[in-house]
Coordinates of N, CA and C in Angstrom, one line a residue:
M767 N 37.0 46.1 10.3 CA 36.9 45.0 10.9 C 38.0 44.8 11.9
T768 N 39.2 45.7 11.4 CA 40.2 45.7 12.6 C 40.1 46.4 13.5
K769 N 39.4 47.6 13.5 CA 39.1 48.4 14.6 C 38.4 48.0 15.7
M770 N 37.6 47.1 15.4 CA 36.7 46.3 16.1 C 37.5 45.4 17.2
N771 N 38.7 44.8 16.4 CA 39.3 43.7 17.2 C 40.1 44.4 18.2
V772 N 40.5 45.7 18.3 CA 41.8 46.4 18.7 C 41.0 46.9 20.2
P773 N 39.7 47.3 20.1 CA 39.1 47.7 21.4 C 38.5 46.2 22.2
F774 N 38.2 45.2 21.5 CA 38.0 43.8 21.9 C 38.9 43.2 22.8
K775 N 40.4 43.5 22.4 CA 41.6 42.7 22.4 C 41.9 43.8 23.9
K776 N 41.8 45.0 24.0 CA 41.9 45.8 25.1 C 41.2 45.5 26.2
F777 N 39.9 45.2 25.7 CA 38.5 44.8 26.6 C 38.9 43.7 27.6
T778 N 39.4 42.5 26.7 CA 39.8 41.2 27.4 C 40.8 41.4 28.1
S779 N 42.2 42.3 27.6 CA 43.3 42.5 28.4 C 43.0 43.3 29.9
L780 N 42.2 44.3 29.9 CA 41.8 44.9 31.2 C 40.7 43.6 31.9
L781 N 40.1 43.0 31.4 CA 39.4 41.9 32.1 C 40.2 40.7 32.9
S782 N 41.3 40.4 31.8 CA 42.3 39.7 32.2 C 43.0 40.1 33.9
I783 N 43.6 41.5 33.3 CA 44.3 42.2 34.3 C 43.2 42.3 36.0
A784 N 42.1 42.4 35.8 CA 41.1 42.6 36.8 C 41.3 41.3 37.3
F785 N 40.7 40.2 36.7 CA 40.5 39.1 37.3 C 42.0 38.3 38.0
C786 N 43.0 38.5 37.4 CA 44.2 38.4 38.1 C 44.4 39.0 39.5
F787 N 44.0 40.5 39.7 CA 44.1 41.1 40.8 C 43.0 40.9 41.6
L788 N 41.8 40.3 41.5 CA 41.0 39.8 42.4 C 41.7 38.6 42.9
M789 N 42.1 37.8 42.2 CA 42.5 36.4 42.5 C 43.7 36.5 43.5
L790 N 44.9 37.5 43.2 CA 45.8 37.8 43.7 C 45.5 38.7 45.4
S791 N 44.5 39.3 45.3 CA 44.0 40.0 46.4 C 43.6 39.3 47.5
S792 N 43.1 38.0 47.2 CA 42.5 36.8 48.1 C 43.7 36.6 48.9
V793 N 44.9 36.3 48.1 CA 45.9 35.8 49.2 C 47.1 37.0 49.5
V794 N 46.8 38.2 48.6 CA 47.7 39.4 49.6 C 47.3 39.7 50.8
F795 N 45.8 40.3 50.9 CA 45.2 40.9 51.7 C 44.4 39.9 52.6
A796 N 44.5 40.2 53.7 CA 43.8 39.5 55.0 C 42.3 39.7 54.9
D797 N 41.3 38.6 55.0 CA 40.1 38.4 55.1 C 39.5 39.6 56.4
T798 N 38.8 40.8 55.7 CA 38.9 41.5 57.0 C 37.3 41.0 58.0
R799 N 36.7 40.0 57.9 CA 35.7 39.4 58.6 C 36.4 38.9 59.8
H800 N 35.9 38.7 60.8 CA 36.9 38.0 62.0 C 36.8 36.6 61.7
P801 N 37.2 35.8 62.5 CA 37.3 34.2 62.4 C 35.9 33.7 62.5
N802 N 35.2 33.9 63.7 CA 33.7 33.2 63.8 C 32.6 34.2 63.0
H803 N 32.6 35.1 62.2 CA 31.9 35.6 61.2 C 30.6 34.7 60.9
D804 N 31.1 33.6 60.4 CA 30.3 32.7 59.6 C 29.3 31.9 60.7
K805 N 30.0 31.9 61.8 CA 29.2 31.0 63.1 C 27.9 31.9 63.5
G806 N 28.2 33.5 63.4 CA 27.4 34.3 64.0 C 27.9 34.6 65.5
E807 N 29.2 34.4 66.0 CA 29.7 34.3 67.1 C 30.8 35.4 67.2
P808 N 31.1 36.0 68.6 CA 32.3 36.9 68.4 C 33.3 36.0 68.4
T809 N 34.4 36.4 68.0 CA 36.0 36.1 68.1 C 36.5 36.4 69.7
I810 N 36.8 35.4 70.2 CA 37.5 35.4 71.8 C 39.1 35.8 71.6
V811 N 39.4 37.2 72.1 CA 40.7 37.4 72.1 C 41.2 37.5 73.5
E812 N 42.0 36.7 73.9 CA 42.8 36.8 75.4 C 44.2 37.8 75.2
I813 N 43.8 38.7 75.9 CA 45.2 39.9 76.3 C 45.5 39.2 77.5
R814 N 47.0 39.3 77.5 CA 47.9 39.5 78.7 C 48.9 40.4 78.9
Y815 N 48.8 41.5 79.7 CA 50.0 42.3 79.6 C 50.8 42.6 80.8
V816 N 52.1 43.3 80.9 CA 52.8 43.0 82.1 C 53.5 44.6 82.2
I817 N 53.4 45.3 83.0 CA 54.2 46.5 83.0 C 55.5 46.1 83.7
L818 N 56.3 46.3 82.6 CA 57.8 46.3 82.7 C 58.4 47.1 83.9
D819 N 58.2 48.7 83.6 CA 58.6 49.4 84.5 C 57.8 50.9 84.3
I820 N 57.7 51.6 85.3 CA 57.1 53.2 85.0 C 58.5 53.8 85.4
D821 N 58.6 54.6 84.3 CA 59.7 55.4 84.2 C 59.8 56.6 84.9
G822 N 58.4 57.4 84.9 CA 58.3 58.2 85.5 C 56.9 59.0 85.8
V823 N 56.8 59.7 86.9 CA 55.5 60.5 87.0 C 55.2 62.0 87.0
D824 N 54.3 62.4 86.3 CA 54.4 63.9 86.1 C 52.9 64.5 86.3
S825 N 53.0 65.2 87.8 CA 51.8 65.3 88.5 C 51.1 66.5 87.6
A826 N 52.1 67.5 87.0 CA 51.6 68.6 86.6 C 50.5 68.3 85.3
V827 N 50.9 67.3 84.3 CA 50.3 66.9 83.1 C 49.5 65.8 83.5
Q828 N 49.7 65.0 84.9 CA 48.6 64.2 85.1 C 48.9 63.0 84.0
N829 N 50.0 62.7 83.9 CA 50.4 61.5 82.8 C 51.7 60.6 83.5
F830 N 51.9 59.5 83.2 CA 53.3 58.6 83.5 C 53.6 57.9 82.5
T831 N 54.8 57.9 82.3 CA 56.0 57.1 81.5 C 55.8 55.5 81.9
M832 N 55.3 54.9 81.0 CA 55.6 53.4 81.2 C 56.1 52.5 79.9
N833 N 56.7 51.5 80.4 CA 57.0 50.4 79.5 C 56.3 49.0 79.5
L834 N 55.7 48.9 78.5 CA 54.4 47.5 78.6 C 54.6 46.5 77.7
F835 N 54.3 45.3 77.9 CA 54.6 44.2 77.0 C 53.2 43.7 77.1
Y836 N 52.5 43.3 75.8 CA 51.5 42.6 75.8 C 51.4 41.3 74.7
R837 N 50.5 40.5 75.2 CA 50.4 39.3 73.8 C 49.2 39.3 73.8
A838 N 48.2 39.3 72.7 CA 47.1 38.9 72.2 C 47.0 37.6 71.5
K839 N 46.1 36.7 72.0 CA 46.1 35.4 71.3 C 44.5 35.2 70.9
W840 N 44.1 34.4 69.8 CA 42.8 34.3 69.4 C 43.1 33.0 68.6
L841 N 41.8 32.2 68.2 CA 41.6 31.1 67.2 C 41.4 31.6 65.9
D842 N 42.2 31.3 64.7 CA 41.4 31.4 63.5 C 41.8 30.6 62.8
P843 N 40.8 29.6 62.5 CA 41.0 28.2 61.8 C 41.4 28.5 60.2
R844 N 41.1 29.6 59.4 CA 41.4 29.8 58.5 C 42.9 29.8 58.1
E845 N 43.7 30.1 59.5 CA 45.1 30.2 59.3 C 45.8 29.0 59.5
A846 N 45.1 27.9 59.8 CA 45.9 26.8 60.2 C 46.6 26.2 58.9
H847 N 47.8 25.5 59.1 CA 48.5 25.3 58.5 C 49.3 23.6 58.5
D848 N 49.9 22.9 57.5 CA 50.6 21.9 57.8 C 51.9 21.7 58.4
G849 N 52.4 23.0 58.9 CA 53.7 22.8 59.3 C 53.9 22.3 60.6
S850 N 55.0 21.9 61.3 CA 55.2 21.2 62.4 C 55.2 22.4 63.6
G851 N 55.5 23.7 63.5 CA 55.3 24.8 64.3 C 55.0 26.0 63.8
P852 N 55.1 27.1 64.7 CA 54.3 28.3 64.3 C 55.2 28.8 63.3
V853 N 54.4 29.8 62.3 CA 54.8 30.4 61.0 C 54.8 31.9 61.5
S854 N 55.7 32.8 61.2 CA 55.4 34.4 61.1 C 54.8 34.9 59.7
K855 N 53.9 35.7 60.2 CA 53.1 36.4 59.0 C 53.3 38.0 59.3
D856 N 53.2 38.7 58.4 CA 53.1 40.2 58.6 C 51.8 40.3 58.9
L857 N 51.4 41.2 60.0 CA 50.2 41.5 60.7 C 49.1 42.0 59.8
S858 N 49.7 42.6 58.9 CA 48.3 43.0 57.7 C 48.1 42.0 57.2
K859 N 48.7 40.7 56.9 CA 48.4 39.4 56.1 C 47.2 38.3 56.9
V860 N 47.0 38.7 58.0 CA 45.9 38.0 58.8 C 44.9 39.0 59.5
W861 N 43.8 38.2 59.8 CA 42.9 39.3 60.7 C 43.6 39.3 62.0
H862 N 43.2 40.7 62.7 CA 43.7 40.7 63.9 C 42.7 41.9 64.5
P863 N 42.5 41.8 65.6 CA 41.7 42.9 66.3 C 42.8 44.2 66.2
S864 N 42.1 45.4 66.2 CA 42.8 46.6 65.9 C 43.2 47.0 67.4
I865 N 44.2 46.7 67.9 CA 44.3 46.8 69.5 C 44.7 48.4 69.8
Q866 N 44.2 49.1 70.7 CA 44.4 50.3 70.9 C 44.6 50.4 72.5
I867 N 45.2 51.3 73.1 CA 45.6 51.6 74.7 C 44.4 53.1 74.5
T868 N 43.8 53.2 75.3 CA 42.7 54.0 75.1 C 43.6 55.5 76.1
N869 N 44.4 55.4 76.9 CA 44.8 56.3 77.4 C 46.3 56.7 77.5
R870 N 46.6 55.9 76.2 CA 48.1 56.5 75.6 C 48.0 57.8 75.0
Q871 N 49.2 58.4 75.3 CA 49.2 59.9 74.8 C 50.2 59.7 73.5
K872 N 51.3 59.2 74.0 CA 52.5 58.9 72.6 C 53.2 57.6 73.0
I873 N 53.1 56.6 72.3 CA 53.8 55.3 72.3 C 54.7 55.2 70.9
F874 N 55.6 54.4 71.6 CA 56.6 53.7 70.6 C 56.5 52.2 70.7
K875 N 56.3 51.6 69.7 CA 56.4 50.3 69.5 C 57.7 49.8 69.2
T876 N 58.2 48.8 70.1 CA 59.8 48.3 70.1 C 59.7 47.1 69.2
M877 N 58.8 46.5 68.8 CA 58.7 45.0 68.0 C 58.0 45.4 66.5
D878 N 58.5 44.5 65.8 CA 57.8 44.8 64.5 C 56.2 43.9 64.6
D879 N 55.4 44.3 63.4 CA 53.9 43.9 64.0 C 53.7 42.8 63.2
V880 N 54.1 41.7 63.8 CA 54.0 40.2 63.1 C 53.2 39.2 63.9
A881 N 52.5 38.4 63.7 CA 51.5 37.6 63.7 C 52.4 36.3 63.9
K882 N 52.5 35.3 65.1 CA 52.7 33.9 65.1 C 51.6 33.0 64.8
V883 N 51.7 32.2 63.6 CA 50.3 31.6 63.5 C 50.8 29.9 63.9
Y884 N 50.0 29.2 65.0 CA 50.6 28.1 64.9 C 49.5 26.8 64.2
P885 N 50.3 25.6 63.9 CA 49.4 24.8 62.8 C 47.7 24.5 63.0
D886 N 47.5 24.5 64.4 CA 46.0 24.5 64.3 C 45.1 25.5 64.4
G887 N 45.8 26.5 63.9 CA 44.7 27.7 63.6 C 45.2 29.1 65.1
P888 N 45.9 28.6 66.0 CA 45.8 29.7 67.0 C 46.9 30.9 66.6
V889 N 46.6 32.0 67.0 CA 47.2 33.4 66.5 C 47.8 34.0 67.6
E890 N 49.0 34.3 67.6 CA 49.7 35.2 68.7 C 50.3 36.5 68.3
V891 N 50.3 37.7 68.8 CA 50.6 38.9 68.5 C 51.2 39.4 69.9
V892 N 52.7 39.7 70.0 CA 53.1 40.1 71.1 C 54.1 41.6 70.7
Q893 N 53.8 42.6 71.6 CA 54.2 43.6 71.3 C 54.7 44.1 72.6
R894 N 55.6 45.2 72.7 CA 56.3 46.0 73.6 C 56.1 47.5 73.0
V895 N 55.5 48.3 74.0 CA 55.3 49.6 73.9 C 56.2 50.5 74.8
W896 N 56.2 51.7 74.5 CA 56.9 52.4 75.8 C 56.6 53.9 75.5
G897 N 56.1 54.7 76.5 CA 55.5 56.0 76.2 C 54.9 56.6 77.5
D898 N 54.1 57.7 77.0 CA 53.4 58.6 77.9 C 51.6 58.0 77.9
F899 N 51.5 57.9 79.2 CA 49.9 57.4 79.3 C 49.3 58.7 80.2
S900 N 48.1 58.7 80.1 CA 47.5 59.8 80.8 C 46.5 59.2 82.0
Q901 N 46.5 60.3 82.9 CA 45.7 59.1 84.0 C 45.5 60.4 85.1
I902 N 44.4 60.6 85.7 CA 44.4 61.4 87.0 C 45.2 60.8 88.0
L903 N 46.2 61.7 88.6 CA 46.6 61.1 89.6 C 46.6 61.9 91.2
D904 N 46.5 61.5 92.0 CA 46.3 62.2 93.4 C 47.7 61.8 94.4
L905 N 48.7 63.0 94.0 CA 49.8 63.1 94.5 C 50.3 63.8 95.8
K906 N 49.2 64.3 96.4 CA 49.0 65.2 97.4 C 50.0 64.7 98.6
N907 N 50.1 63.0 98.7 CA 50.7 62.6 99.9 C 51.9 62.0 99.4
F908 N 52.4 62.3 98.1 CA 53.6 61.8 97.8 C 54.6 62.4 98.5
P909 N 55.5 60.9 98.9 CA 56.1 60.0 98.5 C 55.4 58.6 99.1
F910 N 54.3 59.1 100.2 CA 54.0 58.2 100.9 C 52.3 57.5 100.3
D911 N 52.1 58.1 98.8 CA 50.5 57.8 98.6 C 50.6 56.4 97.9
S912 N 49.7 55.7 97.1 CA 49.7 54.9 96.3 C 48.9 55.2 95.2
Q913 N 49.4 54.6 94.1 CA 48.5 54.8 92.8 C 48.3 53.4 92.3
N914 N 47.0 53.5 91.4 CA 46.7 52.4 90.5 C 46.9 53.0 88.8
F915 N 47.8 52.2 88.3 CA 48.0 53.0 87.1 C 47.3 51.9 86.0
D916 N 46.3 52.6 85.4 CA 45.2 52.0 84.3 C 45.7 51.7 83.1
V917 N 45.7 50.5 82.8 CA 45.7 50.7 81.0 C 44.8 49.5 80.5
T918 N 43.9 50.7 79.6 CA 42.7 49.8 79.2 C 42.9 49.8 77.7
L919 N 42.7 48.5 77.1 CA 42.8 48.0 75.9 C 41.6 48.1 74.9
V920 N 41.5 48.2 74.0 CA 39.9 48.2 73.2 C 40.3 47.7 71.8
S921 N 39.2 47.2 71.4 CA 39.6 46.7 69.7 C 38.6 47.6 69.0
V922 N 39.4 48.8 68.3 CA 38.7 49.9 67.5 C 38.3 49.2 66.2
G923 N 37.2 49.6 66.3 CA 36.4 49.3 64.7 C 35.7 48.2 64.6
Q924 N 35.6 47.2 65.9 CA 34.7 46.2 66.2 C 34.0 46.2 67.0
T925 N 32.9 45.6 67.0 CA 31.8 45.5 68.2 C 31.9 44.1 69.1
T926 N 31.2 44.4 70.3 CA 31.1 43.2 71.0 C 30.6 41.8 70.2
D927 N 29.8 42.3 69.2 CA 29.2 41.1 68.7 C 30.5 40.3 67.5
E928 N 31.2 41.2 67.6 CA 32.6 40.6 66.5 C 33.9 40.0 67.2
V929 N 34.1 40.8 68.8 CA 35.3 40.6 69.2 C 34.7 41.0 70.7
Q930 N 35.3 40.0 71.3 CA 35.3 40.2 73.0 C 36.8 39.7 73.6

């Protein structure tokens, strides 16, 4: 009879641990569904960016070095809180679009991955990046030419039904 109780106690202990993990994971890990998932609508993400500086252009490798600042903002009612102002959260703790710059070669982030969450649910992420970006450049009339430096931001792993 004692042998029957030991495995049962181990089993209930494992169940307790598993239950606690599931309960904690809902607090620790962000909901991976976008905010409008239950409505069947995409989450609208507003992105604004400013090119702070173009540090160099390399015609041989068809790239340019740029310093860029961007802000992404969306509404996530699940993040609404009772505070009087915004609170900062680690970006991994909130749903966010997986923003990638498609023509980047090698970039460095200069700010922490933090989301600012406002009381009514708006979420804002700001980031500054510096590095090399690829682009076909027509420099045969340099220094009297003009160029359009393209920056294309996408949300990787999310469809247009999920994020726009």
